Short mmCIF file of C-alpha atoms and ligand atoms in Angstrom, two decimals:
data_model
loop_
_atom_site.label_atom_id
_atom_site.label_comp_id
_atom_site.label_asym_id
_atom_site.label_seq_id
_atom_site.Cartn_x
_atom_site.Cartn_y
_atom_site.Cartn_z
CA UNK A 194 -9.18 -16.55 37.42
CA UNK A 195 -7.57 -17.64 40.81
CA UNK A 196 -9.89 -16.30 43.65
CA UNK A 197 -8.34 -13.08 45.38
CA UNK A 198 -5.69 -12.72 42.58
CA UNK A 199 -6.48 -9.36 40.44
CA UNK A 200 -6.79 -9.52 36.74
CA UNK A 201 -3.60 -8.35 35.18
CA UNK A 202 -4.62 -5.13 33.48
CA UNK A 203 -4.73 -5.66 29.46
CA UNK A 204 -1.08 -4.82 27.99
CA UNK A 205 -1.11 -1.41 26.32
CA UNK A 206 0.62 -1.62 22.81
CA UNK A 207 1.23 1.04 20.53
CA UNK A 208 1.16 0.17 16.71
CA UNK A 209 3.37 2.42 14.22
CA UNK A 210 3.37 1.67 10.56
CA UNK A 211 5.28 3.33 7.71
CA UNK A 212 2.65 6.06 7.04
CA UNK A 213 1.74 4.85 3.37
CA UNK A 214 -1.26 2.72 2.12
CA UNK A 215 0.14 -0.63 2.16
CA UNK A 216 1.68 -1.02 5.45
CA UNK A 217 -1.10 1.05 7.07
CA UNK A 218 -3.73 -1.17 5.59
CA UNK A 219 -2.02 -4.41 6.80
CA UNK A 220 -1.06 -3.07 10.35
CA UNK A 221 -4.67 -1.61 10.93
CA UNK A 222 -5.90 -5.07 10.49
CA UNK A 223 -3.00 -6.35 12.97
CA UNK A 224 -4.26 -3.72 15.38
CA UNK A 225 -7.91 -4.84 15.21
CA UNK A 226 -6.92 -8.52 15.84
CA UNK A 227 -4.73 -7.58 18.69
CA UNK A 228 -7.68 -5.78 20.10
CA UNK A 229 -10.15 -8.64 19.50
CA UNK A 230 -7.56 -10.59 21.62
CA UNK A 231 -8.18 -8.08 24.50
CA UNK A 232 -5.10 -5.80 24.27
CA UNK A 233 -5.41 -2.14 24.65
CA UNK A 234 -4.13 -0.63 21.35
CA UNK A 235 -2.94 2.79 20.33
CA UNK A 236 -2.52 3.19 16.53
CA UNK A 237 -0.18 6.03 15.52
CA UNK A 238 -1.03 7.54 12.13
CA UNK A 239 0.75 10.51 10.45
CA UNK A 240 -1.48 13.58 10.36
CA UNK A 241 -1.58 13.45 6.72
CA UNK A 242 -3.03 10.06 6.55
CA UNK A 243 -5.45 10.19 9.37
CA UNK A 244 -7.42 12.76 7.86
CA UNK A 245 -7.71 10.74 4.70
CA UNK A 246 -8.85 7.59 6.92
CA UNK A 247 -11.42 9.65 8.84
CA UNK A 248 -12.80 10.81 5.23
CA UNK A 249 -12.63 7.43 3.31
CA UNK A 250 -12.31 4.53 6.10
CA UNK A 251 -14.96 5.47 8.73
CA UNK A 252 -12.06 5.95 11.15
CA UNK A 253 -12.51 6.38 14.33
CA UNK A 254 -16.10 5.18 14.87
CA UNK A 255 -15.26 1.74 13.32
CA UNK A 256 -13.10 0.97 16.44
CA UNK A 257 -15.25 2.27 18.96
CA UNK A 258 -16.23 -1.22 19.77
CA UNK A 259 -12.85 -2.10 21.21
CA UNK A 260 -12.20 -0.99 24.81
CA UNK A 261 -9.43 1.50 25.07
CA UNK A 262 -8.56 1.41 21.42
CA UNK A 263 -7.33 4.91 20.46
CA UNK A 264 -5.69 6.67 17.29
CA UNK A 265 -2.97 9.22 17.84
CA UNK A 266 -1.47 11.31 15.12
CA UNK A 267 2.20 12.56 14.64
CA UNK A 268 3.80 14.58 12.02
CA UNK A 269 5.72 12.72 9.26
CA UNK A 270 8.07 15.66 8.91
CA UNK A 271 6.82 16.50 5.36
CA UNK A 272 5.01 19.62 4.14
CA UNK A 273 1.14 19.11 3.46
CA UNK A 274 1.53 19.63 -0.20
CA UNK A 275 4.12 17.06 -0.53
CA UNK A 276 3.08 14.21 -3.04
CA UNK A 277 4.71 11.24 -0.90
CA UNK A 278 4.57 9.37 -4.16
CA UNK A 279 6.68 8.57 -7.24
CA UNK A 280 10.27 9.28 -7.07
CA UNK A 281 9.75 11.80 -4.13
CA UNK A 282 8.61 8.95 -1.85
CA UNK A 283 11.72 8.09 -0.42
CA UNK A 284 12.08 11.60 1.27
CA UNK A 285 9.70 10.39 3.73
CA UNK A 286 12.55 8.55 5.64
CA UNK A 287 14.99 11.43 6.21
CA UNK A 288 12.01 13.73 7.22
CA UNK A 289 10.74 11.26 9.78
CA UNK A 290 14.39 10.64 11.24
CA UNK A 291 14.76 14.20 11.67
CA UNK A 292 11.37 15.45 12.73
CA UNK A 293 9.12 12.49 13.95
CA UNK A 294 11.74 10.74 16.25
CA UNK A 295 11.73 13.46 18.80
CA UNK A 296 7.91 13.84 18.70
CA UNK A 297 7.66 10.01 19.08
CA UNK A 298 9.62 10.09 22.13
CA UNK A 299 7.95 12.95 23.71
CA UNK A 300 4.72 11.25 23.12
CA UNK A 301 5.76 7.84 24.63
CA UNK A 302 7.09 9.67 27.86
CA UNK A 303 3.85 11.58 28.46
CA UNK A 304 1.55 8.46 27.35
CA UNK A 305 -1.01 7.47 30.27
CA UNK A 306 -1.37 4.73 30.73
CA UNK A 307 2.39 3.93 29.59
CA UNK A 308 2.88 1.90 26.54
CA UNK A 309 4.07 -1.88 27.63
CA UNK A 310 5.14 -2.87 24.06
CA UNK A 311 5.57 -1.31 20.74
CA UNK A 312 4.80 -3.00 17.41
CA UNK A 313 6.95 -0.76 15.09
CA UNK A 314 7.40 -0.94 11.29
CA UNK A 315 10.96 -2.62 11.02
CA UNK A 316 11.88 -0.13 8.22
CA UNK A 317 11.59 2.99 10.73
CA UNK A 318 14.76 2.67 12.43
CA UNK A 319 14.11 5.51 14.79
CA UNK A 320 11.26 3.62 16.48
CA UNK A 321 13.61 0.94 17.57
CA UNK A 322 16.09 3.54 18.82
CA UNK A 323 13.44 5.37 20.85
CA UNK A 324 12.05 2.13 22.32
CA UNK A 325 15.61 1.19 23.41
CA UNK A 326 16.41 4.55 24.97
CA UNK A 327 13.09 4.38 26.70
CA UNK A 328 13.55 0.76 27.69
CA UNK A 329 10.12 -0.22 26.07
CA UNK A 330 10.00 -3.81 24.58
CA UNK A 331 9.63 -3.72 20.82
CA UNK A 332 8.48 -6.26 18.17
CA UNK A 333 9.21 -5.17 14.63
CA UNK A 334 6.42 -5.79 12.00
CA UNK A 335 7.45 -5.84 8.17
CA UNK A 336 4.53 -5.66 5.77
CA UNK A 337 6.64 -6.81 2.91
CA UNK A 338 7.74 -10.39 1.96
CA UNK A 339 10.48 -12.44 3.53
CA UNK A 340 12.03 -12.74 0.26
CA UNK A 341 12.71 -8.80 0.33
CA UNK A 342 13.82 -8.83 3.83
CA UNK A 343 16.24 -11.42 3.35
CA UNK A 344 17.68 -9.79 0.25
CA UNK A 345 18.07 -6.59 2.22
CA UNK A 346 19.78 -8.54 4.94
CA UNK A 347 22.28 -9.73 2.34
CA UNK A 348 23.20 -6.35 0.66
CA UNK A 349 26.48 -6.12 2.73
CA UNK A 350 27.25 -9.68 1.57
CA UNK A 351 26.65 -8.85 -2.15
CA UNK A 352 28.94 -5.62 -1.89
CA UNK A 353 31.59 -7.88 -0.32
CA UNK A 354 31.13 -10.34 -2.96
CA UNK A 355 31.70 -7.74 -5.60
CA UNK A 356 28.28 -8.58 -7.07
CA UNK A 357 27.22 -5.01 -6.47
CA UNK A 358 27.42 -2.51 -7.95
CA UNK A 359 25.38 -3.48 -11.05
CA UNK A 360 27.34 -2.29 -14.15
CA UNK A 361 24.76 -0.88 -16.38
CA UNK A 362 21.84 -2.60 -18.63
CA UNK A 363 24.21 -5.14 -20.25
CA UNK A 364 24.72 -6.53 -16.74
CA UNK A 365 21.11 -6.91 -15.61
CA UNK A 366 20.92 -10.61 -16.39
CA UNK A 367 24.23 -11.57 -14.32
CA UNK A 368 23.31 -14.18 -11.63
CA UNK A 369 23.47 -12.95 -8.07
CA UNK A 370 24.83 -15.82 -5.64
CA UNK A 371 25.45 -14.06 -2.35
CA UNK A 372 21.81 -14.26 -1.27
CA UNK A 373 21.46 -17.77 0.30
CA UNK A 374 18.40 -19.50 -0.80
CA UNK A 375 18.10 -17.54 -4.03
CA UNK A 376 21.16 -18.63 -5.92
CA UNK A 377 19.39 -20.58 -8.70
CA UNK A 378 17.05 -17.91 -9.92
CA UNK A 379 18.21 -14.50 -8.74
CA UNK A 380 19.69 -11.90 -11.35
CA UNK A 381 20.69 -8.32 -10.91
CA UNK A 382 17.35 -7.22 -12.46
CA UNK A 383 15.32 -9.16 -9.77
CA UNK A 384 17.17 -6.98 -6.95
CA UNK A 385 15.12 -4.43 -5.27
CA UNK A 386 15.36 -1.27 -7.49
CA UNK A 387 17.58 0.63 -5.04
CA UNK A 388 20.30 -2.15 -5.87
CA UNK A 389 20.65 -0.47 -9.17
CA UNK A 390 22.64 2.45 -7.55
CA UNK A 391 25.92 3.11 -9.44
CA UNK A 392 27.89 4.04 -6.28
CA UNK A 393 27.92 1.63 -3.09
CA UNK A 394 27.83 4.45 -0.82
CA UNK A 395 24.25 5.43 -1.99
CA UNK A 396 22.32 6.20 1.36
CA UNK A 397 19.05 4.31 0.36
CA UNK A 398 20.99 1.07 -0.48
CA UNK A 399 23.16 0.99 2.68
CA UNK A 400 20.13 2.18 4.91
CA UNK A 401 18.15 -0.87 3.64
CA UNK A 402 20.90 -3.25 4.56
CA UNK A 403 21.91 -1.73 7.95
CA UNK A 404 18.22 -1.05 9.14
CA UNK A 405 17.34 -4.65 8.51
CA UNK A 406 20.08 -6.10 10.27
CA UNK A 407 19.32 -3.87 13.31
CA UNK A 408 15.60 -4.78 13.13
CA UNK A 409 16.50 -8.12 14.04
CA UNK A 410 17.68 -7.16 17.37
CA UNK A 411 14.03 -6.47 18.26
CA UNK A 412 12.23 -9.19 20.57
CA UNK A 413 10.76 -10.57 17.45
CA UNK A 414 9.72 -9.79 13.76
CA UNK A 415 6.13 -10.16 12.65
CA UNK A 416 5.66 -10.84 8.97
CA UNK A 417 2.65 -10.77 6.74
CA UNK A 418 3.54 -14.13 5.01
CA UNK A 419 2.92 -17.88 5.47
CA UNK A 420 5.30 -20.87 5.76
CA UNK A 421 3.76 -22.72 2.76
CA UNK A 422 4.91 -19.68 0.38
CA UNK A 423 8.14 -18.54 1.76
CA UNK A 424 9.48 -21.45 4.01
CA UNK A 425 13.03 -21.82 2.53
CA UNK A 426 13.59 -17.98 2.86
CA UNK A 427 12.09 -17.92 6.21
CA UNK A 428 14.57 -20.44 7.52
CA UNK A 429 17.30 -18.42 6.17
CA UNK A 430 15.98 -15.42 8.10
CA UNK A 431 15.54 -17.49 11.38
CA UNK A 432 19.31 -18.31 11.29
CA UNK A 433 19.68 -14.67 12.17
CA UNK A 434 16.54 -13.79 13.74
CA UNK A 435 14.92 -16.74 15.70
CA UNK A 436 11.72 -15.18 16.64
CA UNK A 437 9.81 -14.77 13.51
CA UNK A 438 5.89 -14.67 13.70
CA UNK A 439 4.51 -15.26 10.20
CA UNK A 440 0.86 -14.27 10.51
CA UNK A 441 -0.24 -13.99 6.94
CA UNK A 442 -1.91 -13.55 4.74
CA UNK A 443 -3.16 -10.73 6.96
CA UNK A 444 -6.24 -10.06 4.81
CA UNK A 445 -7.63 -13.58 5.14
CA UNK A 446 -6.51 -14.02 8.63
CA UNK A 447 -8.52 -10.96 9.64
CA UNK A 448 -11.68 -12.46 7.97
CA UNK A 449 -11.12 -15.84 9.72
CA UNK A 450 -10.91 -14.43 13.15
CA UNK A 451 -13.68 -11.73 12.50
CA UNK A 452 -16.07 -14.37 11.40
CA UNK A 453 -15.19 -16.49 14.51
CA UNK A 454 -15.62 -13.26 16.65
CA UNK A 455 -18.80 -11.94 15.06
CA UNK A 456 -20.14 -14.93 13.25
CA UNK A 457 -19.82 -12.91 9.93
CA UNK A 458 -16.81 -12.51 7.81
CA UNK A 459 -15.94 -8.93 7.23
CA UNK A 460 -13.10 -7.22 5.51
CA UNK A 461 -11.49 -4.10 7.14
CA UNK A 462 -11.22 -1.45 4.38
CA UNK A 463 -8.50 1.18 5.24
CA UNK A 464 -8.50 3.32 2.04
CA UNK A 465 -6.57 6.66 1.57
CA UNK A 466 -8.94 7.66 -1.40
CA UNK A 467 -12.53 7.44 -2.13
CA UNK A 468 -13.71 4.10 -3.37
CA UNK A 469 -15.63 3.93 -6.68
CA UNK A 470 -17.87 1.10 -6.17
CA UNK A 471 -19.73 1.48 -9.50
CA UNK A 472 -17.09 -0.99 -10.87
CA UNK A 473 -18.69 -3.68 -8.83
CA UNK A 474 -21.93 -3.61 -10.80
CA UNK A 475 -19.94 -3.33 -14.12
CA UNK A 476 -18.10 -6.55 -12.92
CA UNK A 477 -21.45 -8.33 -12.11
CA UNK A 478 -22.26 -7.89 -15.87
CA UNK A 479 -19.12 -9.75 -17.07
CA UNK A 480 -18.60 -13.29 -17.87
CA UNK A 481 -16.51 -15.58 -15.30
CA UNK A 482 -12.84 -14.90 -15.06
CA UNK A 483 -12.91 -12.62 -18.22
CA UNK A 484 -11.70 -9.36 -16.61
CA UNK A 485 -8.05 -8.35 -16.21
CA UNK A 486 -7.85 -6.12 -13.06
CA UNK A 487 -5.18 -3.55 -13.43
CA UNK A 488 -3.69 -1.58 -10.51
CA UNK A 489 -0.31 -0.16 -9.80
CA UNK A 490 -0.69 0.55 -6.07
CA UNK A 491 -0.67 3.77 -3.83
CA UNK A 492 2.80 5.22 -4.77
CA UNK A 493 3.74 4.42 -8.44
CA UNK A 494 3.59 7.46 -10.87
CA UNK A 495 3.70 6.74 -14.52
CA UNK A 496 4.61 8.83 -17.41
CA UNK A 497 2.07 9.60 -20.32
CA UNK A 498 4.07 7.29 -22.61
CA UNK A 499 3.95 4.27 -20.12
CA UNK A 500 0.12 5.00 -19.67
CA UNK A 501 -0.24 5.04 -23.40
CA UNK A 502 1.54 1.58 -23.78
CA UNK A 503 -0.50 -0.11 -21.23
CA UNK A 504 -3.81 1.44 -22.69
CA UNK A 505 -2.89 0.33 -26.28
CA UNK A 506 -1.91 -3.23 -25.04
CA UNK A 507 -5.12 -3.67 -23.06
CA UNK A 508 -7.44 -2.56 -25.76
CA UNK A 509 -5.55 -4.53 -28.52
CA UNK A 510 -5.49 -7.63 -26.38
CA UNK A 511 -9.31 -7.67 -26.74
CA UNK A 512 -9.72 -8.70 -23.09
CA UNK A 513 -12.11 -6.79 -20.72
CA UNK A 514 -10.05 -4.76 -18.31
CA UNK A 515 -11.17 -2.98 -15.03
CA UNK A 516 -8.32 -0.25 -14.46
CA UNK A 517 -7.39 1.68 -11.42
CA UNK A 518 -5.72 4.97 -12.33
CA UNK A 519 -5.26 6.97 -9.04
CA UNK A 520 -5.78 10.76 -9.28
CA UNK A 521 -2.16 11.40 -8.53
CA UNK A 522 -0.62 8.42 -10.57
CA UNK A 523 -0.03 10.06 -13.87
CA UNK A 524 2.94 12.20 -14.14
CA UNK A 525 2.27 14.18 -17.49
CA UNK A 526 -0.82 15.95 -18.92
CA UNK A 527 -3.00 13.38 -17.62
CA UNK A 528 -5.45 10.81 -18.65
CA UNK A 529 -8.23 10.57 -21.05
CA UNK A 530 -7.61 14.05 -22.79
CA UNK A 531 -9.49 15.27 -25.72
CA UNK A 532 -6.58 13.77 -27.95
CA UNK A 533 -6.96 10.46 -26.74
CA UNK A 534 -6.71 8.20 -29.68
CA UNK A 535 -10.30 7.06 -31.04
CA UNK A 536 -9.53 3.28 -30.95
CA UNK A 537 -8.71 3.71 -27.12
CA UNK A 538 -11.95 5.38 -26.32
CA UNK A 539 -13.87 2.93 -28.53
CA UNK A 540 -12.11 -0.09 -26.93
CA UNK A 541 -12.39 1.11 -23.54
CA UNK A 542 -16.19 1.82 -23.94
CA UNK A 543 -16.75 -1.66 -25.44
CA UNK A 544 -14.47 -3.89 -22.86
CA UNK A 545 -12.97 -1.43 -20.39
CA UNK A 546 -13.93 0.22 -17.05
CA UNK A 547 -11.62 2.97 -15.42
CA UNK A 548 -11.84 4.26 -11.80
CA UNK A 549 -9.64 6.42 -9.41
CA UNK A 550 -9.71 3.87 -6.57
CA UNK A 551 -11.24 0.45 -6.02
CA UNK A 552 -12.21 -1.92 -3.16
CA UNK A 553 -9.27 -4.08 -4.50
CA UNK A 554 -9.79 -7.20 -1.92
CA UNK A 555 -13.52 -7.34 -3.17
CA UNK A 556 -12.53 -6.96 -6.86
CA UNK A 557 -9.95 -9.79 -6.61
CA UNK A 558 -12.30 -12.08 -5.23
CA UNK A 559 -15.09 -11.36 -7.68
CA UNK A 560 -16.02 -14.22 -10.04
CA UNK A 561 -15.45 -11.82 -13.11
CA UNK A 562 -11.79 -11.37 -12.57
CA UNK A 563 -9.52 -13.84 -14.24
CA UNK A 564 -6.18 -11.91 -14.05
CA UNK A 565 -4.39 -9.03 -11.99
CA UNK A 566 -1.92 -6.70 -14.03
CA UNK A 567 -0.18 -5.53 -10.76
CA UNK A 568 3.00 -3.58 -9.70
CA UNK A 569 3.74 -6.37 -7.38
CA UNK A 570 3.41 -4.46 -4.24
CA UNK A 571 3.57 -6.95 -1.28
CA UNK A 572 -0.04 -6.50 -0.14
CA UNK A 573 -1.52 -6.75 -3.54
CA UNK A 574 0.50 -10.06 -4.22
CA UNK A 575 -0.77 -11.49 -0.94
CA UNK A 576 -4.38 -10.41 -1.73
CA UNK A 577 -4.17 -11.89 -5.20
CA UNK A 578 -2.64 -15.19 -3.86
CA UNK A 579 -5.39 -15.52 -1.51
CA UNK A 580 -8.05 -14.97 -4.09
CA UNK A 581 -6.38 -17.57 -6.45
CA UNK A 582 -5.93 -14.93 -9.23
CA UNK A 583 -2.97 -15.33 -11.44
CA UNK A 584 -0.65 -12.07 -11.90
CA UNK A 585 1.01 -10.25 -14.77
CA UNK A 586 3.80 -8.34 -12.89
CA UNK A 587 5.17 -4.93 -13.91
CA UNK A 588 7.21 -3.93 -10.78
CA UNK A 589 7.77 -0.14 -10.35
CA UNK A 590 10.24 0.09 -7.41
CA UNK A 591 11.69 -1.16 -3.94
CA UNK A 592 10.71 -4.71 -3.39
CA UNK A 593 8.58 -5.04 -6.33
CA UNK A 594 11.20 -6.50 -8.77
CA UNK A 595 11.94 -9.16 -6.32
CA UNK A 596 8.57 -9.98 -5.48
CA UNK A 597 7.61 -10.50 -9.34
CA UNK A 598 10.50 -12.72 -9.84
CA UNK A 599 9.08 -15.00 -7.05
CA UNK A 600 5.64 -14.80 -8.58
CA UNK A 601 6.98 -15.81 -12.12
CA UNK A 602 9.97 -18.18 -11.50
CA UNK A 603 9.56 -19.68 -8.03
CA UNK A 604 5.70 -19.88 -7.29
CA UNK A 605 4.68 -19.95 -10.80
CA UNK A 606 1.79 -17.82 -10.35
CA UNK A 607 1.92 -15.73 -13.27
CA UNK A 608 4.04 -13.80 -15.68
CA UNK A 609 6.99 -11.34 -14.81
CA UNK A 610 7.04 -8.39 -17.39
CA UNK A 611 9.66 -6.35 -15.60
CA UNK A 612 11.68 -3.81 -17.44
CA UNK A 613 9.33 -3.79 -20.44
CA UNK A 614 6.71 -1.27 -21.13
CA UNK A 615 5.57 -2.14 -24.72
CA UNK A 616 2.03 -2.37 -26.17
CA UNK A 617 2.88 -5.46 -28.28
CA UNK A 618 4.34 -7.13 -25.00
CA UNK A 619 1.44 -6.06 -22.90
CA UNK A 620 -1.10 -7.47 -25.57
CA UNK A 621 0.91 -10.80 -25.73
CA UNK A 622 1.30 -11.33 -22.11
CA UNK A 623 -2.33 -10.42 -21.05
CA UNK A 624 -3.46 -13.12 -23.65
CA UNK A 625 -0.88 -15.56 -22.18
CA UNK A 626 -2.41 -15.06 -18.83
CA UNK A 627 -5.96 -14.92 -19.80
CA UNK A 628 -5.99 -17.34 -22.73
CA UNK A 629 -2.95 -19.35 -23.81
CA UNK A 630 -1.54 -20.44 -20.50
CA UNK A 631 -4.71 -19.61 -18.55
CA UNK A 632 -5.10 -23.32 -17.16
CA UNK A 633 -1.58 -23.63 -15.81
CA UNK A 634 -1.98 -20.38 -13.88
CA UNK A 635 -5.31 -21.22 -12.57
CA UNK A 636 -4.44 -24.50 -11.36
CA UNK A 637 -1.23 -23.16 -9.53
CA UNK A 638 -2.87 -20.25 -8.21
CA UNK A 639 -5.85 -22.28 -6.90
CA UNK A 640 -3.41 -24.70 -5.06
CA UNK A 641 -1.52 -21.81 -3.24
CA UNK A 642 -4.84 -20.03 -2.55
CA UNK A 643 -5.93 -23.22 -0.52
CA UNK A 644 -2.49 -23.53 1.24
CA UNK A 645 -2.85 -20.01 2.02
CA UNK A 646 -6.39 -20.34 3.58
CA UNK A 647 -5.06 -23.49 5.54
CA UNK A 648 -2.50 -21.30 7.17
CA UNK A 649 -4.94 -18.99 8.59
CA UNK A 650 -7.45 -21.41 9.71
CA UNK A 651 -8.02 -22.30 13.25
CA UNK A 652 -4.94 -24.43 14.16
CA UNK A 653 -2.94 -23.45 11.10
CA UNK A 654 0.65 -22.26 11.47
CA UNK A 655 -0.23 -18.57 10.88
CA UNK A 656 -3.25 -18.77 13.34
CA UNK A 657 -1.06 -20.26 15.93
CA UNK A 658 1.87 -17.78 15.49
CA UNK A 659 -0.57 -14.89 16.25
CA UNK A 660 -1.85 -16.51 19.48
CA UNK A 661 1.82 -17.07 20.32
CA UNK A 662 2.61 -13.39 19.65
CA UNK A 663 -0.43 -12.22 21.91
CA UNK A 664 0.89 -14.53 24.83
CA UNK A 665 4.43 -13.16 24.35
CA UNK A 666 3.26 -9.68 24.48
CA UNK A 667 1.46 -10.22 27.80
CA UNK A 668 4.41 -11.86 29.12
CA UNK A 669 6.92 -9.06 28.13
CA UNK A 670 4.38 -6.62 29.25
CA UNK A 671 4.22 -7.87 32.92
O1 UDX B 93 -7.83 0.63 -6.14
C1 UDX B 93 -6.98 0.30 -5.01
C2 UDX B 93 -5.61 -0.07 -5.19
C3 UDX B 93 -4.92 -0.60 -4.04
N1 UDX B 93 -5.75 -0.82 -3.08
C4 UDX B 93 -4.92 -1.39 -1.66
O2 UDX B 93 -3.80 -0.79 -1.59
C5 UDX B 93 -2.90 -1.52 -0.86
C6 UDX B 93 -1.53 -1.32 -1.92
O3 UDX B 93 -0.58 -1.97 -1.28
P1 UDX B 93 0.68 -2.66 -2.03
O4 UDX B 93 1.62 -3.27 -1.06
O5 UDX B 93 0.20 -3.53 -2.95
O6 UDX B 93 1.39 -1.45 -2.70
P2 UDX B 93 2.09 0.07 -2.31
O7 UDX B 93 2.89 0.24 -3.77
O8 UDX B 93 0.62 0.93 -2.05
O9 UDX B 93 2.93 -0.39 -1.16
C7 UDX B 93 4.04 -0.05 -0.62
O10 UDX B 93 4.27 -0.82 0.53
C8 UDX B 93 4.42 -2.25 0.48
C9 UDX B 93 5.54 -2.55 -0.58
O11 UDX B 93 5.29 -4.00 -0.74
C10 UDX B 93 5.17 -2.06 -1.77
O12 UDX B 93 6.23 -2.34 -2.82
C11 UDX B 93 5.23 -0.46 -1.69
O13 UDX B 93 4.91 0.31 -2.77
C12 UDX B 93 -3.38 -2.78 -1.16
O14 UDX B 93 -3.68 -3.35 0.14
C13 UDX B 93 -4.64 -2.73 -2.04
O15 UDX B 93 -5.67 -3.69 -1.63
C14 UDX B 93 -6.92 -0.49 -2.89
O16 UDX B 93 -7.53 -0.65 -1.93
N2 UDX B 93 -7.73 -0.09 -4.15
#
């Protein structure tokens, strides 16, 4: 520090994720990394989620060690008893556009000290608008894959090329050629679920297209991915948005920097539900790589029929399984009623373990876990890649249909079981993953896991991109 020159105060950044488990989990890790890099961080939660994080994630006390780190809350515009999951999930966008936007503007105008830079979830268009209206620099963050981001950017091109709309179930295997970089393997059924809309004026479809193109006008875009995984698609994105910071896998990047910072590697667990840790001691009693871990994320809601097909398939596969069934994830009369077929109860007693919520990152890195039956949410996909665990993918909605295609067809890290929910298929594919094709998947998963770890190790591309991000924030905050 030059003598007599005063230390520039730490830039004050506001971080605002889409208020759901996946993005909040990823962007709270990013917030803690920014705090360790000396930035003053304000993390903006929805009132609905903040109360859950206070109950289940030791917030805010876990962040007291960071000078100036504070949590603020804001309404997401939905009533307290709104499920915010399943087919009602999308209602959050309209509610936030109408009610959260003015609240955010008022909050930023009154904030002391003022915010020097916003890191906003790029799917929240109103955050970019408010930042531009107030003249505050903004960097967008997307906690989804580059593949999904680029497919969204290409929606207007697919419509113009007449490749959308999709004309019913017989049209689902038609190739899509209007997404550069995906011509060789993309089919209608692999497109994000909202592309299955029949009319092209569908607001969700058009919004994802326009919002994505607009999000590229921010000072930069932060992505929870890494060059080795999505290099070809990232170069497509960089042709439209030059300043991309790939800093993923965030969960592994977080562990690397925390172990450098504190000498111990730690995980940051930002759960919205109470974690049932009893499954860890159950895992300790299972042979290596013998368990299929089953979880469909924080939003998916399944019908009784779907739950039964998976349950029969898992039990009939004769594999051990650890299954997360979120309290609010079964639409019908619920789970494990007294009329549950005897063979399911017996089969589960012998080889299964069911919990309401698990410490997923710890479960995936447990020696007993040999496969992950997943909905292909991006955070789960990245966490499985880092842990080197092959995946059996059953996408539910949004980006998951595309993520599962990349897992199965491009990265060869597992099997894509989209659009099928049949106990015979579940049984066969679980055994393909865990027995018949185990060696090929374990080999490719191990190779990608080490590339992922290299990317976030000191001097790795994701590690350097994060350092560049911090320097750029310091520069634009001056
Ligand atoms: O039992 C569990 C299950 C899940 N989790 C955590 O919850 C998070 C789930 O995030 P995912 O991205 O996988 O899936 P979600 O469905 O919750 O996310 C949502 O936002 C990100 C998008 O990619 C997903 O498609 C979208 O659905 C993961 O970080 C996972 O580790 C637990 O901690 N415990």
